[in-house]
Amino acid sequence: MDERAYFERLDSTASDPAELFEHFEQRSVGGRTTHVLPSARHGIERGTVILDAADAIVRGYPSIPRVLALDAGVTSFFESGESIFAEEKLDGFNVRVADVGDEGPLAFTRGGYVCPYTTARVRDLLDLGEFFATHPEMMLCAELIGPETPYTTHDYAEVDSDAIRVFDVRDRESAVPLAVSERRELCVRYDFPQPRLFGRYDRSEATEEIWSAIEELDADGREGVVMKTADSDSMVKYTTESKHHDELADAFSLPFDLGRDFVFSRITREVFQAAEFDESDERLRERAHDLGESILLPAVETVRRIESGETVGQRHRVRGGHDDIDALLDHLRDLSLTIEVEADYRENGQRVVEFLKVAESTVDRTTYYLEGGTY
Ligand code: ATP
């Protein structure tokens, strides 16, 4: 691969190609060779992929900063007089769709893998041919949501199996996004489903409006809001109490697999939200009670399950073509995950597979302590 040529196209902050490319790793998966940046470096996003055979760059999706104190965060993040677009933040997984090479549009995960199953799902859920015929240089950035996906399981009342929402459209080589209004119109034109837009606010009214959106989302067990400038190149996120508690419950259901930083950051979100919005002592105590339950109950349940001989982990159900599901299971095993298939059947002409991503550390360490091991 001609590193110098890609270096110039990437326009990073590194001073020479070697400084940037030492961080890329070469992967050969599914008969495809890619060069991937596994973590953000020198102004280039994590998950950026170079497909040399197609002479193509697919930039990663940028990390979205989070505000902990809503009012102060909005005031310091956005300029006075600037419009703030507030869109729903959906709880699924990030997928970039790009048409590179001659295989048809591919779905890239956040970490820069081409996921065969997600590729099949996005081709089914979105009418991509017409879009990429007109916009070959673009990538769609979308969230695959719903209870039947290989990476997340959050339930939405409006989604039976899985669904996709396009929240960003970017140039895949420069990563420059379309402005929010332009992107939303484009998605309407191609019939691409989008996340809900709460509104366009002036900075002086944004906190009140966004807090009321957060209360509504929280009551429905939904995740939160992403606030964006009109040109979409600055974004910041803020999430609901129910999301924090759900994530803590997930983390503590597999206590030795999800790191301590993960847990601490979720609790910190709760601390700042409570300090800013929990006006009564009663409300604060209710939150504290719920927080405690989301930590203790799933963890105790897991210990008891392991004690009774069960294997624990993250459970997923997927449905689709026979070979697409085989390709998915191979892909997950290639990523060194331990997969246990718990059910494999046909329903309405489709294959349905339920599988467990085994949480090895939680199983091993919990067993060790249950047998009297010391901490
Ligand atoms: P980071 O953004 O720091 O990498 P993360 O990977 O944990 O953190 P999240 O906290 O889930 O990501 O938040 C960012 C993600 O939210 C985006 O990558 C995207 O997949 C998802 N998302 C859902 N809805 C939207 C939306 N309306 N606009 C932008 N992103 C959205």
Coordinates of C-alpha atoms and ligand atoms in Angstrom, one line a residue:
M1 CA 0.0 0.0 0.0
D2 CA 1.3 3.4 -0.9
E3 CA 1.3 5.0 2.6
R4 CA 2.4 8.4 1.3
A5 CA -0.5 8.7 -1.1
Y6 CA -3.0 7.7 1.6
F7 CA -1.3 10.0 4.1
E8 CA -1.9 13.0 1.9
R9 CA -5.5 12.0 1.3
L10 CA -6.1 11.5 5.0
D11 CA -4.9 15.0 6.0
S12 CA -4.0 14.0 9.6
T13 CA -2.0 16.0 12.1
A14 CA 0.9 13.5 12.0
S15 CA 4.1 14.9 10.7
D16 CA 4.9 12.0 8.4
P17 CA 3.3 8.7 7.1
A18 CA 5.2 6.5 9.5
E19 CA 3.9 8.4 12.5
L20 CA 0.4 7.7 11.5
F21 CA 0.7 4.3 9.9
E22 CA 2.5 2.7 12.8
H23 CA -0.9 2.7 14.5
F24 CA -2.8 1.0 11.7
E25 CA -3.2 -2.8 11.8
Q26 CA -3.6 -5.1 8.8
R27 CA -6.5 -7.5 8.9
S28 CA -7.4 -10.3 6.5
V29 CA -10.9 -11.3 7.2
G30 CA -13.5 -13.0 5.0
G31 CA -11.1 -12.9 2.0
R32 CA -10.7 -9.1 2.3
T33 CA -7.5 -7.3 3.4
T34 CA -8.0 -4.0 5.2
H35 CA -5.8 -1.5 7.1
V36 CA -7.6 -0.3 10.2
L37 CA -6.9 2.3 12.9
P38 CA -8.1 0.7 16.1
S39 CA -8.0 3.9 18.2
A40 CA -8.3 7.6 17.3
R41 CA -4.8 9.0 16.4
H42 CA -3.5 12.3 14.9
G43 CA -7.0 13.6 14.1
I44 CA -8.2 10.4 12.4
E45 CA -11.1 8.6 13.9
R46 CA -11.1 5.1 15.5
G47 CA -12.3 2.5 13.0
T48 CA -11.0 4.3 9.9
V49 CA -10.5 1.6 7.2
I50 CA -8.3 1.6 4.1
L51 CA -9.3 -0.9 1.5
D52 CA -6.2 -0.8 -0.8
A53 CA -7.7 -3.2 -3.4
A54 CA -10.5 -0.6 -4.0
D55 CA -8.2 2.4 -3.4
A56 CA -10.8 3.6 -0.8
I57 CA -10.8 5.2 2.6
V58 CA -13.7 4.9 4.9
R59 CA -13.3 7.2 7.9
G60 CA -14.4 6.2 11.4
Y61 CA -17.4 7.8 13.2
P62 CA -16.1 10.5 15.6
S63 CA -16.4 10.1 19.3
I64 CA -19.3 12.3 20.6
P65 CA -18.4 14.2 23.8
R66 CA -20.8 14.1 26.7
V67 CA -21.9 16.9 28.9
L68 CA -22.6 16.0 32.6
A69 CA -24.1 19.3 33.7
L70 CA -26.7 20.0 31.0
D71 CA -27.1 23.8 31.3
A72 CA -23.4 24.6 31.8
G73 CA -22.5 22.2 29.1
V74 CA -24.8 23.6 26.5
T75 CA -23.6 27.2 27.4
S76 CA -20.0 26.4 27.1
F77 CA -20.3 24.0 24.1
F78 CA -22.4 26.2 21.8
E79 CA -21.9 29.8 20.7
S80 CA -24.4 32.4 21.7
G81 CA -26.9 32.9 18.8
E82 CA -26.0 29.5 17.3
S83 CA -28.9 27.1 16.5
I84 CA -28.8 23.8 18.3
F85 CA -30.5 20.8 16.7
A86 CA -31.6 18.2 19.2
E87 CA -32.1 14.6 17.8
E88 CA -32.9 11.5 19.7
K89 CA -29.9 9.3 20.5
L90 CA -30.9 5.8 19.8
D91 CA -29.6 2.8 21.6
G92 CA -28.3 0.3 19.1
F93 CA -24.9 0.0 17.3
N94 CA -23.1 2.3 15.0
V95 CA -22.8 1.2 11.4
R96 CA -21.2 3.0 8.4
V97 CA -22.4 2.0 5.0
A98 CA -20.1 2.7 2.1
D99 CA -20.0 1.4 -1.5
V100 CA -16.3 0.6 -2.1
G101 CA -14.9 -1.9 -4.5
D102 CA -17.1 -4.2 -6.6
E103 CA -18.9 -6.2 -3.8
G104 CA -21.8 -3.8 -3.4
P105 CA -22.4 -1.6 -0.2
L106 CA -20.6 -2.9 2.9
A107 CA -21.5 -2.3 6.6
F108 CA -18.6 -1.3 8.8
T109 CA -18.8 -1.6 12.6
R110 CA -17.3 1.1 14.9
G111 CA -14.1 -0.9 15.3
G112 CA -13.6 -1.0 11.5
Y113 CA -14.7 -4.6 10.8
V114 CA -17.0 -5.4 7.8
C115 CA -19.8 -7.4 9.4
P116 CA -21.3 -9.8 7.0
Y117 CA -24.6 -10.0 8.8
T118 CA -25.0 -6.3 9.2
T119 CA -24.1 -5.9 5.5
A120 CA -27.0 -8.2 4.6
R121 CA -29.3 -6.3 7.0
V122 CA -28.6 -2.8 5.7
R123 CA -29.0 -4.0 2.1
D124 CA -32.3 -5.4 3.0
L125 CA -33.5 -2.4 5.1
L126 CA -32.3 0.5 2.9
D127 CA -32.7 1.1 -0.8
L128 CA -29.0 1.7 -1.3
G129 CA -28.6 1.3 -5.1
E130 CA -30.1 4.6 -6.1
F131 CA -28.3 6.5 -3.3
F132 CA -24.8 5.3 -4.1
A133 CA -25.3 5.7 -7.8
T134 CA -25.8 9.4 -7.2
H135 CA -23.5 9.7 -4.1
P136 CA -20.6 7.2 -4.5
E137 CA -18.3 9.4 -2.4
M138 CA -20.6 9.4 0.7
M139 CA -21.2 7.1 3.6
L140 CA -24.4 6.6 5.6
C141 CA -23.9 6.6 9.4
A142 CA -26.7 4.8 11.0
E143 CA -27.9 2.9 14.1
L144 CA -29.1 -0.6 13.9
I145 CA -31.7 -0.9 16.7
G146 CA -34.1 -3.5 18.1
P147 CA -34.2 -6.7 20.1
E148 CA -32.8 -8.9 17.3
T149 CA -29.3 -7.7 16.5
P150 CA -25.9 -9.4 17.1
Y151 CA -24.5 -6.5 19.2
T152 CA -27.3 -4.8 21.1
T153 CA -30.7 -5.8 22.3
H154 CA -32.6 -2.7 23.5
D155 CA -36.3 -3.0 22.9
Y156 CA -38.3 -0.2 21.1
A157 CA -42.0 -0.4 21.1
E158 CA -42.0 0.4 17.4
V159 CA -39.4 -2.3 16.4
D160 CA -40.3 -6.0 16.4
S161 CA -37.0 -7.4 15.1
D162 CA -34.5 -4.8 13.9
A163 CA -34.6 -1.4 12.2
I164 CA -32.2 1.2 11.0
R165 CA -32.1 4.9 11.5
V166 CA -29.7 7.1 9.5
F167 CA -28.3 9.9 11.7
D168 CA -25.5 11.3 9.6
V169 CA -24.2 11.4 6.0
R170 CA -20.6 12.1 5.5
D171 CA -18.0 12.2 2.8
R172 CA -16.3 8.9 3.4
E173 CA -12.8 10.1 2.7
S174 CA -12.7 13.5 4.4
A175 CA -15.4 12.7 7.0
V176 CA -17.1 16.1 6.4
P177 CA -20.8 15.8 7.3
L178 CA -23.8 17.2 5.5
A179 CA -25.5 20.0 7.4
V180 CA -28.4 18.7 9.6
S181 CA -31.2 20.1 7.4
E182 CA -29.6 19.0 4.2
R183 CA -29.1 15.5 5.5
R184 CA -32.6 15.2 6.8
E185 CA -34.0 16.3 3.5
L186 CA -31.8 13.8 1.6
C187 CA -32.9 11.0 3.9
V188 CA -36.6 11.8 3.2
R189 CA -35.8 11.8 -0.6
Y190 CA -34.3 8.3 -0.4
D191 CA -36.8 7.1 2.1
F192 CA -34.2 6.4 4.8
P193 CA -35.7 6.3 8.3
Q194 CA -34.1 8.8 10.7
P195 CA -34.0 9.5 14.4
R196 CA -36.6 11.9 15.8
L197 CA -35.7 15.6 15.6
F198 CA -37.0 17.3 18.7
G199 CA -36.3 20.8 17.4
R200 CA -34.0 23.6 16.5
Y201 CA -33.3 25.8 19.5
D202 CA -31.6 29.0 20.5
R203 CA -28.9 28.5 23.2
S204 CA -31.0 30.5 25.7
E205 CA -34.0 28.0 25.4
A206 CA -32.1 24.8 24.8
T207 CA -31.6 23.5 28.3
E208 CA -35.3 23.7 29.2
E209 CA -36.4 22.1 25.9
I210 CA -33.8 19.4 26.1
W211 CA -34.6 18.6 29.7
S212 CA -38.2 18.2 28.8
A213 CA -37.2 15.9 25.9
I214 CA -35.0 13.9 28.3
E215 CA -37.9 13.5 30.8
E216 CA -40.2 12.2 28.0
L217 CA -37.5 9.8 26.8
D218 CA -36.8 8.6 30.3
A219 CA -40.4 7.8 30.9
D220 CA -40.3 5.6 27.8
G221 CA -37.0 3.9 28.8
R222 CA -35.2 5.6 25.8
E223 CA -31.6 6.7 25.7
G224 CA -31.1 10.4 25.3
V225 CA -30.3 13.3 23.0
V226 CA -27.5 14.3 20.6
M227 CA -27.2 18.1 20.2
K228 CA -25.7 19.3 17.0
T229 CA -24.7 22.5 15.4
A230 CA -26.5 23.3 12.1
D231 CA -23.4 22.2 10.0
S232 CA -23.3 19.0 12.1
D233 CA -19.6 19.2 12.7
S234 CA -19.9 19.7 16.5
M235 CA -22.0 17.3 18.6
V236 CA -22.5 16.6 22.2
K237 CA -24.7 14.0 24.0
Y238 CA -26.8 13.8 27.2
T239 CA -28.6 10.7 28.4
T240 CA -31.5 9.6 30.6
E241 CA -31.6 8.2 34.1
S242 CA -33.1 5.0 32.8
K243 CA -30.2 4.5 30.3
H244 CA -27.7 4.9 33.1
H245 CA -29.5 2.4 35.2
D246 CA -29.8 -0.1 32.3
E247 CA -26.1 0.2 31.6
L248 CA -25.2 -0.4 35.2
A249 CA -27.6 -3.4 35.3
D250 CA -25.9 -4.8 32.2
A251 CA -22.4 -4.2 33.6
F252 CA -23.2 -5.7 37.0
S253 CA -24.9 -8.7 35.4
L254 CA -21.4 -9.5 34.1
P255 CA -19.4 -7.9 36.9
F256 CA -15.9 -9.1 35.9
D257 CA -16.2 -8.5 32.2
L258 CA -17.1 -4.8 32.0
G259 CA -14.4 -2.6 33.4
R260 CA -14.4 -0.4 36.5
D261 CA -14.1 2.7 34.4
F262 CA -17.3 1.8 32.6
V263 CA -19.1 1.6 35.9
F264 CA -17.6 4.7 37.5
S265 CA -18.5 6.8 34.4
R266 CA -22.1 5.7 34.6
I267 CA -22.4 6.6 38.2
T268 CA -20.8 10.0 37.6
R269 CA -23.5 10.7 35.0
E270 CA -26.1 10.0 37.7
V271 CA -24.3 12.2 40.2
F272 CA -24.4 15.3 38.0
Q273 CA -27.9 14.8 36.7
A274 CA -29.2 14.4 40.3
A275 CA -27.3 17.5 41.5
E276 CA -28.8 19.5 38.6
F277 CA -32.3 18.3 38.4
D278 CA -33.4 16.3 41.5
E279 CA -35.2 19.1 43.3
S280 CA -36.6 17.2 46.3
D281 CA -34.9 15.0 48.8
E282 CA -37.6 12.4 48.0
R283 CA -36.7 12.4 44.3
L284 CA -33.0 12.0 45.1
R285 CA -33.7 9.1 47.4
E286 CA -35.8 7.4 44.8
R287 CA -33.0 7.7 42.3
A288 CA -30.5 6.3 44.9
H289 CA -32.8 3.4 45.5
D290 CA -33.1 2.6 41.7
L291 CA -29.4 3.0 41.2
G292 CA -28.7 0.5 44.0
E293 CA -31.2 -2.0 42.6
S294 CA -29.6 -1.8 39.2
I295 CA -26.3 -2.6 40.7
L296 CA -27.1 -5.3 43.3
L297 CA -30.0 -7.3 41.8
P298 CA -28.4 -8.4 38.5
A299 CA -25.1 -9.1 40.1
V300 CA -26.7 -11.4 42.7
E301 CA -28.7 -13.1 40.1
T302 CA -25.6 -13.8 38.1
V303 CA -23.8 -15.3 41.1
R304 CA -26.7 -17.5 41.8
R305 CA -26.9 -18.7 38.2
I306 CA -23.3 -19.6 38.1
E307 CA -23.7 -21.3 41.4
S308 CA -26.4 -23.5 39.9
G309 CA -24.1 -24.4 37.0
E310 CA -25.4 -22.0 34.2
T311 CA -23.1 -20.2 31.8
V312 CA -23.7 -16.4 31.7
G313 CA -23.0 -13.8 29.0
Q314 CA -24.8 -11.5 26.6
R315 CA -27.8 -13.2 24.9
H316 CA -28.7 -12.3 21.3
R317 CA -31.3 -13.4 18.7
V318 CA -30.8 -12.8 15.0
R319 CA -32.9 -13.8 12.0
G320 CA -32.0 -13.9 8.3
G321 CA -30.5 -16.0 5.5
H322 CA -28.9 -19.3 6.5
D323 CA -25.5 -18.3 5.1
D324 CA -25.6 -14.8 6.5
I325 CA -26.0 -16.2 10.0
D326 CA -23.2 -18.7 9.6
A327 CA -21.0 -15.8 8.4
L328 CA -22.0 -13.8 11.5
L329 CA -21.1 -16.7 13.9
D330 CA -17.8 -17.2 12.1
H331 CA -17.1 -13.5 12.3
L332 CA -17.8 -13.3 16.0
R333 CA -15.6 -16.4 16.6
D334 CA -12.9 -14.7 14.5
L335 CA -13.0 -11.9 17.0
S336 CA -12.1 -14.4 19.7
L337 CA -15.6 -14.4 21.3
T338 CA -16.9 -17.7 22.8
I339 CA -20.2 -18.3 21.2
E340 CA -22.8 -20.8 22.4
V341 CA -25.7 -21.4 20.1
E342 CA -28.8 -22.0 22.2
A343 CA -31.4 -22.4 19.6
D344 CA -31.4 -22.7 15.8
Y345 CA -34.8 -23.0 14.0
R346 CA -36.8 -21.7 11.1
E347 CA -39.7 -19.2 11.3
N348 CA -41.6 -17.7 8.4
G349 CA -39.1 -18.9 5.9
Q350 CA -36.1 -17.4 7.8
R351 CA -33.4 -18.9 10.0
V352 CA -33.5 -17.8 13.6
V353 CA -30.5 -18.3 15.9
E354 CA -30.3 -17.5 19.6
F355 CA -26.8 -17.4 20.9
L356 CA -24.8 -16.4 24.0
K357 CA -21.5 -14.5 24.0
V358 CA -20.0 -16.2 27.0
A359 CA -18.6 -13.8 29.7
E360 CA -15.5 -15.8 30.4
S361 CA -14.1 -13.6 33.2
T362 CA -17.3 -13.4 35.1
V363 CA -17.8 -17.2 34.9
D364 CA -14.2 -17.9 35.9
R365 CA -13.8 -15.4 38.7
T366 CA -17.3 -15.9 40.2
T367 CA -16.7 -19.7 40.3
Y368 CA -13.3 -19.1 42.0
Y369 CA -14.9 -17.0 44.7
L370 CA -17.8 -19.4 45.1
E371 CA -15.3 -22.1 45.7
G372 CA -13.7 -20.0 48.5
G373 CA -11.1 -18.1 46.6
T374 CA -9.9 -14.9 48.2
Y375 CA -10.4 -11.4 46.7
Ligands
ATP1 P1 -18.1 7.7 21.9 O1 -19.1 8.6 21.2 O2 -17.3 8.5 22.9 O3 -17.2 6.9 21.0 P2 -19.6 5.4 22.5 O4 -19.0 4.6 21.5 O5 -19.9 4.8 23.9 O6 -18.9 6.7 22.8 P3 -22.2 6.4 22.5 O7 -22.1 6.9 23.9 O8 -23.2 5.3 22.3 O9 -20.9 5.9 21.9 O10 -22.6 7.7 21.7 C1 -22.2 7.9 20.3 C2 -23.1 7.0 19.4 O11 -24.4 7.3 19.4 C3 -22.7 7.3 17.9 O12 -21.6 6.6 17.5 C4 -24.0 6.7 17.2 O13 -23.8 5.3 16.9 C5 -25.0 6.8 18.3 N1 -26.2 7.6 17.9 C6 -27.5 7.2 18.1 N2 -28.3 8.2 17.7 C7 -27.6 9.2 17.2 C8 -27.8 10.5 16.6 N3 -29.1 10.9 16.5 N4 -26.8 11.2 16.2 C9 -25.5 10.8 16.4 N5 -25.2 9.6 16.9 C10 -26.2 8.8 17.3

